[in-house]
PDB file of N, CA and C in Angstrom:
ATOM      1  N   SER G 205     267.061  69.314 106.456  1.00 66.00           N
ATOM      2  CA  SER G 205     267.115  67.845 106.324  1.00 66.00           C
ATOM      3  C   SER G 205     267.784  67.304 107.562  1.00 66.00           C
ATOM      4  N   PRO G 206     267.432  66.071 107.932  1.00 75.00           N
ATOM      5  CA  PRO G 206     267.973  65.498 109.158  1.00 75.00           C
ATOM      6  C   PRO G 206     269.504  65.276 109.138  1.00 75.00           C
ATOM      7  N   THR G 207     270.117  65.351 110.285  1.00 83.00           N
ATOM      8  CA  THR G 207     271.622  65.139 110.332  1.00 83.00           C
ATOM      9  C   THR G 207     271.899  63.603 110.364  1.00 83.00           C
ATOM     10  N   PRO G 208     273.087  63.255 110.074  1.00 82.00           N
ATOM     11  CA  PRO G 208     273.441  61.798 110.196  1.00 82.00           C
ATOM     12  C   PRO G 208     273.080  61.299 111.590  1.00 82.00           C
ATOM     13  N   LEU G 209     273.449  62.086 112.628  1.00 88.00           N
ATOM     14  CA  LEU G 209     273.134  61.550 113.982  1.00 88.00           C
ATOM     15  C   LEU G 209     271.723  61.402 114.243  1.00 88.00           C
ATOM     16  N   ALA G 210     270.860  62.313 113.756  1.00 89.00           N
ATOM     17  CA  ALA G 210     269.392  62.169 113.988  1.00 89.00           C
ATOM     18  C   ALA G 210     268.837  60.877 113.257  1.00 89.00           C
ATOM     19  N   ILE G 211     269.412  60.657 112.090  1.00 86.00           N
ATOM     20  CA  ILE G 211     268.997  59.461 111.370  1.00 86.00           C
ATOM     21  C   ILE G 211     269.384  58.179 112.088  1.00 86.00           C
ATOM     22  N   ILE G 212     270.631  58.144 112.550  1.00 89.00           N
ATOM     23  CA  ILE G 212     271.186  57.026 113.291  1.00 89.00           C
ATOM     24  C   ILE G 212     270.359  56.747 114.564  1.00 89.00           C
ATOM     25  N   LYS G 213     270.009  57.784 115.356  1.00 91.00           N
ATOM     26  CA  LYS G 213     269.260  57.607 116.552  1.00 91.00           C
ATOM     27  C   LYS G 213     267.899  57.043 116.170  1.00 91.00           C
ATOM     28  N   ASN G 214     267.272  57.450 115.044  1.00 92.00           N
ATOM     29  CA  ASN G 214     265.955  56.995 114.693  1.00 92.00           C
ATOM     30  C   ASN G 214     266.091  55.504 114.318  1.00 92.00           C
ATOM     31  N   VAL G 215     267.083  55.133 113.593  1.00 91.00           N
ATOM     32  CA  VAL G 215     267.282  53.735 113.186  1.00 91.00           C
ATOM     33  C   VAL G 215     267.506  52.874 114.411  1.00 91.00           C
ATOM     34  N   ILE G 216     268.345  53.317 115.379  1.00 91.00           N
ATOM     35  CA  ILE G 216     268.570  52.592 116.661  1.00 91.00           C
ATOM     36  C   ILE G 216     267.249  52.398 117.407  1.00 91.00           C
ATOM     37  N   ASN G 217     266.535  53.446 117.594  1.00 91.00           N
ATOM     38  CA  ASN G 217     265.321  53.453 118.314  1.00 91.00           C
ATOM     39  C   ASN G 217     264.264  52.529 117.718  1.00 91.00           C
ATOM     40  N   ASN G 218     264.277  52.276 116.466  1.00 92.00           N
ATOM     41  CA  ASN G 218     263.286  51.431 115.791  1.00 92.00           C
ATOM     42  C   ASN G 218     263.751  50.054 115.358  1.00 92.00           C
ATOM     43  N   ALA G 219     265.004  49.727 115.749  1.00 91.00           N
ATOM     44  CA  ALA G 219     265.533  48.424 115.433  1.00 91.00           C
ATOM     45  C   ALA G 219     264.977  47.361 116.393  1.00 91.00           C
ATOM     46  N   LYS G 220     264.707  46.203 115.801  1.00 90.00           N
ATOM     47  CA  LYS G 220     264.235  45.016 116.609  1.00 90.00           C
ATOM     48  C   LYS G 220     265.440  44.266 117.229  1.00 90.00           C
ATOM     49  N   LYS G 221     266.320  43.753 116.346  1.00 90.00           N
ATOM     50  CA  LYS G 221     267.387  42.978 116.853  1.00 90.00           C
ATOM     51  C   LYS G 221     268.757  43.352 116.171  1.00 90.00           C
ATOM     52  N   TYR G 222     268.781  43.498 114.869  1.00 91.00           N
ATOM     53  CA  TYR G 222     269.983  43.873 114.131  1.00 91.00           C
ATOM     54  C   TYR G 222     269.774  45.129 113.346  1.00 91.00           C
ATOM     55  N   ILE G 223     270.866  45.794 113.127  1.00 92.00           N
ATOM     56  CA  ILE G 223     270.950  46.962 112.169  1.00 92.00           C
ATOM     57  C   ILE G 223     271.988  46.654 111.184  1.00 92.00           C
ATOM     58  N   ILE G 224     271.601  46.627 109.935  1.00 90.00           N
ATOM     59  CA  ILE G 224     272.627  46.436 108.898  1.00 90.00           C
ATOM     60  C   ILE G 224     272.697  47.812 108.127  1.00 90.00           C
ATOM     61  N   PHE G 225     273.923  48.335 108.169  1.00 89.00           N
ATOM     62  CA  PHE G 225     274.061  49.679 107.634  1.00 89.00           C
ATOM     63  C   PHE G 225     275.242  49.813 106.731  1.00 89.00           C
ATOM     64  N   SER G 226     275.014  50.576 105.708  1.00 86.00           N
ATOM     65  CA  SER G 226     276.190  50.863 104.728  1.00 86.00           C
ATOM     66  C   SER G 226     276.134  52.327 104.437  1.00 86.00           C
ATOM     67  N   GLY G 227     277.065  53.135 104.971  1.00 81.00           N
ATOM     68  CA  GLY G 227     277.114  54.550 104.828  1.00 81.00           C
ATOM     69  C   GLY G 227     278.136  54.969 103.763  1.00 81.00           C
ATOM     70  N   ALA G 228     277.841  55.965 102.996  1.00 79.00           N
ATOM     71  CA  ALA G 228     278.793  56.426 101.999  1.00 79.00           C
ATOM     72  C   ALA G 228     280.049  56.952 102.631  1.00 79.00           C
ATOM     73  N   GLN G 229     281.214  56.669 102.005  1.00 76.00           N
ATOM     74  CA  GLN G 229     282.427  57.129 102.435  1.00 76.00           C
ATOM     75  C   GLN G 229     282.875  58.342 101.682  1.00 76.00           C
ATOM     76  N   LEU G 230     283.928  59.073 102.112  1.00 72.00           N
ATOM     77  CA  LEU G 230     284.444  60.208 101.382  1.00 72.00           C
ATOM     78  C   LEU G 230     284.756  59.900  99.977  1.00 72.00           C
ATOM     79  N   MET G 231     284.395  60.841  99.071  1.00 72.00           N
ATOM     80  CA  MET G 231     284.711  60.720  97.643  1.00 72.00           C
ATOM     81  C   MET G 231     283.970  59.566  96.973  1.00 72.00           C
ATOM     82  N   GLN G 232     282.996  58.927  97.656  1.00 75.00           N
ATOM     83  CA  GLN G 232     282.245  57.884  96.961  1.00 75.00           C
ATOM     84  C   GLN G 232     281.291  58.425  95.900  1.00 75.00           C
ATOM     85  N   PRO G 233     281.412  57.924  94.664  1.00 75.00           N
ATOM     86  CA  PRO G 233     280.515  58.451  93.692  1.00 75.00           C
ATOM     87  C   PRO G 233     279.019  58.163  93.962  1.00 75.00           C
ATOM     88  N   GLY G 234     278.179  58.911  93.348  1.00 75.00           N
ATOM     89  CA  GLY G 234     276.701  58.723  93.544  1.00 75.00           C
ATOM     90  C   GLY G 234     276.045  59.965  93.988  1.00 75.00           C
ATOM     91  N   ILE G 235     274.729  59.948  94.078  1.00 77.00           N
ATOM     92  CA  ILE G 235     273.974  61.061  94.496  1.00 77.00           C
ATOM     93  C   ILE G 235     273.018  60.686  95.633  1.00 77.00           C
ATOM     94  N   GLY G 236     272.573  61.654  96.431  1.00 72.00           N
ATOM     95  CA  GLY G 236     271.594  61.353  97.486  1.00 72.00           C
ATOM     96  C   GLY G 236     272.139  60.845  98.749  1.00 72.00           C
ATOM     97  N   HIS G 237     273.478  60.863  98.888  1.00 74.00           N
ATOM     98  CA  HIS G 237     274.058  60.390 100.217  1.00 74.00           C
ATOM     99  C   HIS G 237     273.686  61.426 101.297  1.00 74.00           C
ATOM    100  N   ILE G 238     273.381  60.954 102.485  1.00 69.00           N
ATOM    101  CA  ILE G 238     273.045  61.772 103.577  1.00 69.00           C
ATOM    102  C   ILE G 238     274.243  62.501 104.068  1.00 69.00           C
ATOM    103  N   SER G 239     275.442  61.825 103.982  1.00 76.00           N
ATOM    104  CA  SER G 239     276.696  62.416 104.394  1.00 76.00           C
ATOM    105  C   SER G 239     277.771  61.407 103.931  1.00 76.00           C
ATOM    106  N   CYS G 240     278.897  61.856 103.502  1.00 80.00           N
ATOM    107  CA  CYS G 240     279.979  60.990 103.154  1.00 80.00           C
ATOM    108  C   CYS G 240     281.050  61.107 104.223  1.00 80.00           C
ATOM    109  N   LEU G 241     281.266  60.018 104.921  1.00 82.00           N
ATOM    110  CA  LEU G 241     282.131  59.969 106.059  1.00 82.00           C
ATOM    111  C   LEU G 241     282.976  58.653 106.027  1.00 82.00           C
ATOM    112  N   PRO G 242     284.221  58.669 106.578  1.00 85.00           N
ATOM    113  CA  PRO G 242     285.006  57.455 106.675  1.00 85.00           C
ATOM    114  C   PRO G 242     284.309  56.433 107.528  1.00 85.00           C
ATOM    115  N   TYR G 243     284.547  55.176 107.283  1.00 86.00           N
ATOM    116  CA  TYR G 243     283.965  54.065 107.943  1.00 86.00           C
ATOM    117  C   TYR G 243     284.111  54.223 109.549  1.00 86.00           C
ATOM    118  N   PRO G 244     285.254  54.526 110.028  1.00 90.00           N
ATOM    119  CA  PRO G 244     285.436  54.740 111.503  1.00 90.00           C
ATOM    120  C   PRO G 244     284.522  55.769 112.083  1.00 90.00           C
ATOM    121  N   ILE G 245     284.208  56.881 111.339  1.00 88.00           N
ATOM    122  CA  ILE G 245     283.302  57.892 111.809  1.00 88.00           C
ATOM    123  C   ILE G 245     281.887  57.413 111.888  1.00 88.00           C
ATOM    124  N   TRP G 246     281.434  56.670 110.861  1.00 88.00           N
ATOM    125  CA  TRP G 246     280.066  56.071 110.903  1.00 88.00           C
ATOM    126  C   TRP G 246     279.990  55.165 112.120  1.00 88.00           C
ATOM    127  N   LEU G 247     281.062  54.332 112.310  1.00 91.00           N
ATOM    128  CA  LEU G 247     281.008  53.376 113.419  1.00 91.00           C
ATOM    129  C   LEU G 247     280.924  54.144 114.803  1.00 91.00           C
ATOM    130  N   SER G 248     281.730  55.210 114.899  1.00 92.00           N
ATOM    131  CA  SER G 248     281.730  55.929 116.197  1.00 92.00           C
ATOM    132  C   SER G 248     280.362  56.665 116.417  1.00 92.00           C
ATOM    133  N   TYR G 249     279.772  57.122 115.338  1.00 90.00           N
ATOM    134  CA  TYR G 249     278.445  57.798 115.484  1.00 90.00           C
ATOM    135  C   TYR G 249     277.423  56.815 116.004  1.00 90.00           C
ATOM    136  N   PHE G 250     277.394  55.603 115.467  1.00 90.00           N
ATOM    137  CA  PHE G 250     276.444  54.541 115.966  1.00 90.00           C
ATOM    138  C   PHE G 250     276.717  54.227 117.428  1.00 90.00           C
ATOM    139  N   LEU G 251     278.003  53.985 117.724  1.00 90.00           N
ATOM    140  CA  LEU G 251     278.313  53.572 119.091  1.00 90.00           C
ATOM    141  C   LEU G 251     278.139  54.727 120.143  1.00 90.00           C
ATOM    142  N   SER G 252     278.238  55.956 119.706  1.00 90.00           N
ATOM    143  CA  SER G 252     278.066  57.095 120.632  1.00 90.00           C
ATOM    144  C   SER G 252     276.606  57.465 120.863  1.00 90.00           C
ATOM    145  N   CYS G 253     275.725  57.053 119.928  1.00 86.00           N
ATOM    146  CA  CYS G 253     274.347  57.366 120.023  1.00 86.00           C
ATOM    147  C   CYS G 253     273.503  56.572 121.049  1.00 86.00           C
ATOM    148  N   SER G 254     274.007  55.398 121.318  1.00 84.00           N
ATOM    149  CA  SER G 254     273.275  54.566 122.248  1.00 84.00           C
ATOM    150  C   SER G 254     274.099  53.421 122.882  1.00 84.00           C
ATOM    151  N   ASN G 255     273.790  53.152 124.094  1.00 85.00           N
ATOM    152  CA  ASN G 255     274.365  52.006 124.733  1.00 85.00           C
ATOM    153  C   ASN G 255     273.537  50.729 124.519  1.00 85.00           C
ATOM    154  N   LYS G 256     272.483  50.836 123.717  1.00 84.00           N
ATOM    155  CA  LYS G 256     271.596  49.718 123.462  1.00 84.00           C
ATOM    156  C   LYS G 256     272.099  48.812 122.325  1.00 84.00           C
ATOM    157  N   ILE G 257     273.215  49.253 121.601  1.00 87.00           N
ATOM    158  CA  ILE G 257     273.636  48.429 120.498  1.00 87.00           C
ATOM    159  C   ILE G 257     275.178  48.108 120.696  1.00 87.00           C
ATOM    160  N   LYS G 258     275.627  47.056 120.035  1.00 91.00           N
ATOM    161  CA  LYS G 258     277.038  46.782 119.971  1.00 91.00           C
ATOM    162  C   LYS G 258     277.381  46.372 118.525  1.00 91.00           C
ATOM    163  N   TYR G 259     278.577  46.679 118.095  1.00 90.00           N
ATOM    164  CA  TYR G 259     279.116  46.396 116.806  1.00 90.00           C
ATOM    165  C   TYR G 259     279.374  44.859 116.731  1.00 90.00           C
ATOM    166  N   ASN G 260     278.799  44.206 115.764  1.00 89.00           N
ATOM    167  CA  ASN G 260     279.025  42.772 115.648  1.00 89.00           C
ATOM    168  C   ASN G 260     279.985  42.464 114.457  1.00 89.00           C
ATOM    169  N   LEU G 261     281.259  42.477 114.724  1.00 87.00           N
ATOM    170  CA  LEU G 261     282.287  42.324 113.731  1.00 87.00           C
ATOM    171  C   LEU G 261     282.100  40.861 113.035  1.00 87.00           C
ATOM    172  N   THR G 262     281.808  39.853 113.805  1.00 86.00           N
ATOM    173  CA  THR G 262     281.721  38.505 113.288  1.00 86.00           C
ATOM    174  C   THR G 262     280.641  38.456 112.216  1.00 86.00           C
ATOM    175  N   LYS G 263     279.418  38.987 112.536  1.00 89.00           N
ATOM    176  CA  LYS G 263     278.330  38.930 111.587  1.00 89.00           C
ATOM    177  C   LYS G 263     278.624  39.807 110.411  1.00 89.00           C
ATOM    178  N   THR G 264     279.291  40.935 110.585  1.00 86.00           N
ATOM    179  CA  THR G 264     279.702  41.812 109.514  1.00 86.00           C
ATOM    180  C   THR G 264     280.604  41.065 108.494  1.00 86.00           C
ATOM    181  N   ILE G 265     281.612  40.357 109.059  1.00 87.00           N
ATOM    182  CA  ILE G 265     282.569  39.723 108.185  1.00 87.00           C
ATOM    183  C   ILE G 265     281.862  38.487 107.487  1.00 87.00           C
ATOM    184  N   GLU G 266     280.950  37.766 108.230  1.00 88.00           N
ATOM    185  CA  GLU G 266     280.233  36.676 107.638  1.00 88.00           C
ATOM    186  C   GLU G 266     279.433  37.116 106.383  1.00 88.00           C
ATOM    187  N   LEU G 267     278.703  38.299 106.581  1.00 85.00           N
ATOM    188  CA  LEU G 267     277.826  38.765 105.496  1.00 85.00           C
ATOM    189  C   LEU G 267     278.736  39.250 104.394  1.00 85.00           C
ATOM    190  N   ILE G 268     279.798  39.935 104.616  1.00 82.00           N
ATOM    191  CA  ILE G 268     280.653  40.379 103.529  1.00 82.00           C
ATOM    192  C   ILE G 268     281.140  39.171 102.743  1.00 82.00           C
ATOM    193  N   ASN G 269     281.555  38.060 103.435  1.00 84.00           N
ATOM    194  CA  ASN G 269     282.042  36.891 102.755  1.00 84.00           C
ATOM    195  C   ASN G 269     281.000  36.233 101.888  1.00 84.00           C
ATOM    196  N   LYS G 270     279.764  36.258 102.445  1.00 84.00           N
ATOM    197  CA  LYS G 270     278.647  35.623 101.766  1.00 84.00           C
ATOM    198  C   LYS G 270     278.282  36.423 100.505  1.00 84.00           C
ATOM    199  N   LEU G 271     278.395  37.699 100.570  1.00 81.00           N
ATOM    200  CA  LEU G 271     277.943  38.570  99.425  1.00 81.00           C
ATOM    201  C   LEU G 271     279.053  38.834  98.471  1.00 81.00           C
ATOM    202  N   ASN G 272     280.308  38.470  98.805  1.00 78.00           N
ATOM    203  CA  ASN G 272     281.515  38.808  97.992  1.00 78.00           C
ATOM    204  C   ASN G 272     281.433  38.097  96.632  1.00 78.00           C
ATOM    205  N   GLY G 273     281.553  38.945  95.622  1.00 76.00           N
ATOM    206  CA  GLY G 273     281.458  38.335  94.247  1.00 76.00           C
ATOM    207  C   GLY G 273     280.049  38.392  93.640  1.00 76.00           C
ATOM    208  N   LYS G 274     279.022  38.687  94.474  1.00 74.00           N
ATOM    209  CA  LYS G 274     277.650  38.708  94.012  1.00 74.00           C
ATOM    210  C   LYS G 274     277.210  40.134  93.577  1.00 74.00           C
ATOM    211  N   PHE G 275     277.929  41.119  93.986  1.00 66.00           N
ATOM    212  CA  PHE G 275     277.553  42.495  93.674  1.00 66.00           C
ATOM    213  C   PHE G 275     278.729  43.223  93.022  1.00 66.00           C
ATOM    214  N   ASP G 276     279.069  42.856  91.830  1.00 67.00           N
ATOM    215  CA  ASP G 276     280.263  43.518  91.166  1.00 67.00           C
ATOM    216  C   ASP G 276     280.039  44.961  90.975  1.00 67.00           C
ATOM    217  N   THR G 277     278.790  45.351  90.710  1.00 61.00           N
ATOM    218  CA  THR G 277     278.509  46.785  90.488  1.00 61.00           C
ATOM    219  C   THR G 277     278.300  47.522  91.807  1.00 61.00           C
ATOM    220  N   CYS G 278     278.231  46.844  92.872  1.00 71.00           N
ATOM    221  CA  CYS G 278     277.944  47.501  94.181  1.00 71.00           C
ATOM    222  C   CYS G 278     279.134  47.300  95.107  1.00 71.00           C
ATOM    223  N   TRP G 279     280.281  47.570  94.671  1.00 71.00           N
ATOM    224  CA  TRP G 279     281.501  47.342  95.505  1.00 71.00           C
ATOM    225  C   TRP G 279     281.424  48.153  96.771  1.00 71.00           C
ATOM    226  N   TRP G 280     280.773  49.312  96.724  1.00 75.00           N
ATOM    227  CA  TRP G 280     280.622  50.190  97.958  1.00 75.00           C
ATOM    228  C   TRP G 280     279.913  49.495  99.092  1.00 75.00           C
ATOM    229  N   LEU G 281     278.965  48.584  98.750  1.00 76.00           N
ATOM    230  CA  LEU G 281     278.198  47.926  99.842  1.00 76.00           C
ATOM    231  C   LEU G 281     279.096  47.149 100.717  1.00 76.00           C
ATOM    232  N   LEU G 282     280.107  46.371 100.153  1.00 76.00           N
ATOM    233  CA  LEU G 282     280.986  45.532 100.943  1.00 76.00           C
ATOM    234  C   LEU G 282     281.960  46.428 101.671  1.00 76.00           C
ATOM    235  N   ASN G 283     282.407  47.472 101.069  1.00 79.00           N
ATOM    236  CA  ASN G 283     283.360  48.341 101.699  1.00 79.00           C
ATOM    237  C   ASN G 283     282.756  49.169 102.922  1.00 79.00           C
ATOM    238  N   ASN G 284     281.534  49.376 102.945  1.00 84.00           N
ATOM    239  CA  ASN G 284     280.902  50.244 103.895  1.00 84.00           C
ATOM    240  C   ASN G 284     280.012  49.467 104.911  1.00 84.00           C
ATOM    241  N   LEU G 285     279.812  48.210 104.740  1.00 87.00           N
ATOM    242  CA  LEU G 285     278.878  47.385 105.548  1.00 87.00           C
ATOM    243  C   LEU G 285     279.335  47.278 106.957  1.00 87.00           C
ATOM    244  N   MET G 286     278.336  47.435 107.850  1.00 90.00           N
ATOM    245  CA  MET G 286     278.497  47.199 109.280  1.00 90.00           C
ATOM    246  C   MET G 286     277.163  46.687 109.874  1.00 90.00           C
ATOM    247  N   ILE G 287     277.316  45.771 110.868  1.00 91.00           N
ATOM    248  CA  ILE G 287     276.153  45.196 111.532  1.00 91.00           C
ATOM    249  C   ILE G 287     276.267  45.453 113.003  1.00 91.00           C
ATOM    250  N   PHE G 288     275.141  45.836 113.551  1.00 92.00           N
ATOM    251  CA  PHE G 288     274.998  46.122 114.967  1.00 92.00           C
ATOM    252  C   PHE G 288     273.910  45.213 115.563  1.00 92.00           C
ATOM    253  N   GLU G 289     274.148  44.820 116.798  1.00 91.00           N
ATOM    254  CA  GLU G 289     273.118  43.944 117.474  1.00 91.00           C
ATOM    255  C   GLU G 289     272.580  44.789 118.658  1.00 91.00           C
ATOM    256  N   ARG G 290     271.286  44.828 118.744  1.00 86.00           N
ATOM    257  CA  ARG G 290     270.559  45.563 119.802  1.00 86.00           C
ATOM    258  C   ARG G 290     270.526  44.732 121.060  1.00 86.00           C
ATOM    259  N   SER G 291     270.919  45.394 122.184  1.00 79.00           N
ATOM    260  CA  SER G 291     270.838  44.707 123.451  1.00 79.00           C
ATOM    261  C   SER G 291     269.417  44.380 123.840  1.00 79.00           C
ATOM    262  N   LYS G 292     269.232  43.424 124.658  1.00 70.00           N
ATOM    263  CA  LYS G 292     267.886  43.051 125.154  1.00 70.00           C
ATOM    264  C   LYS G 292     267.446  43.957 126.282  1.00 70.00           C
TER     265      LYS G 292
END
């Protein structure tokens, strides 16, 4: 099966403008996770895979605030959410 880095490279290479990503963290319940890693590791994987993207903290916070309270059963989405913007 593909590694997290291979999947991230594929996502980056096929992104048009934004990448919205939510990766499972350590000890997160559920099945079918590609890998369970802390948020900073996911972030560093994305940033180390390509200089074509940058982390967009502002858009990440805006989306978390917009979705907050709307996904009571999906708490993990808000805890793991990150948005990247592809360079032109």
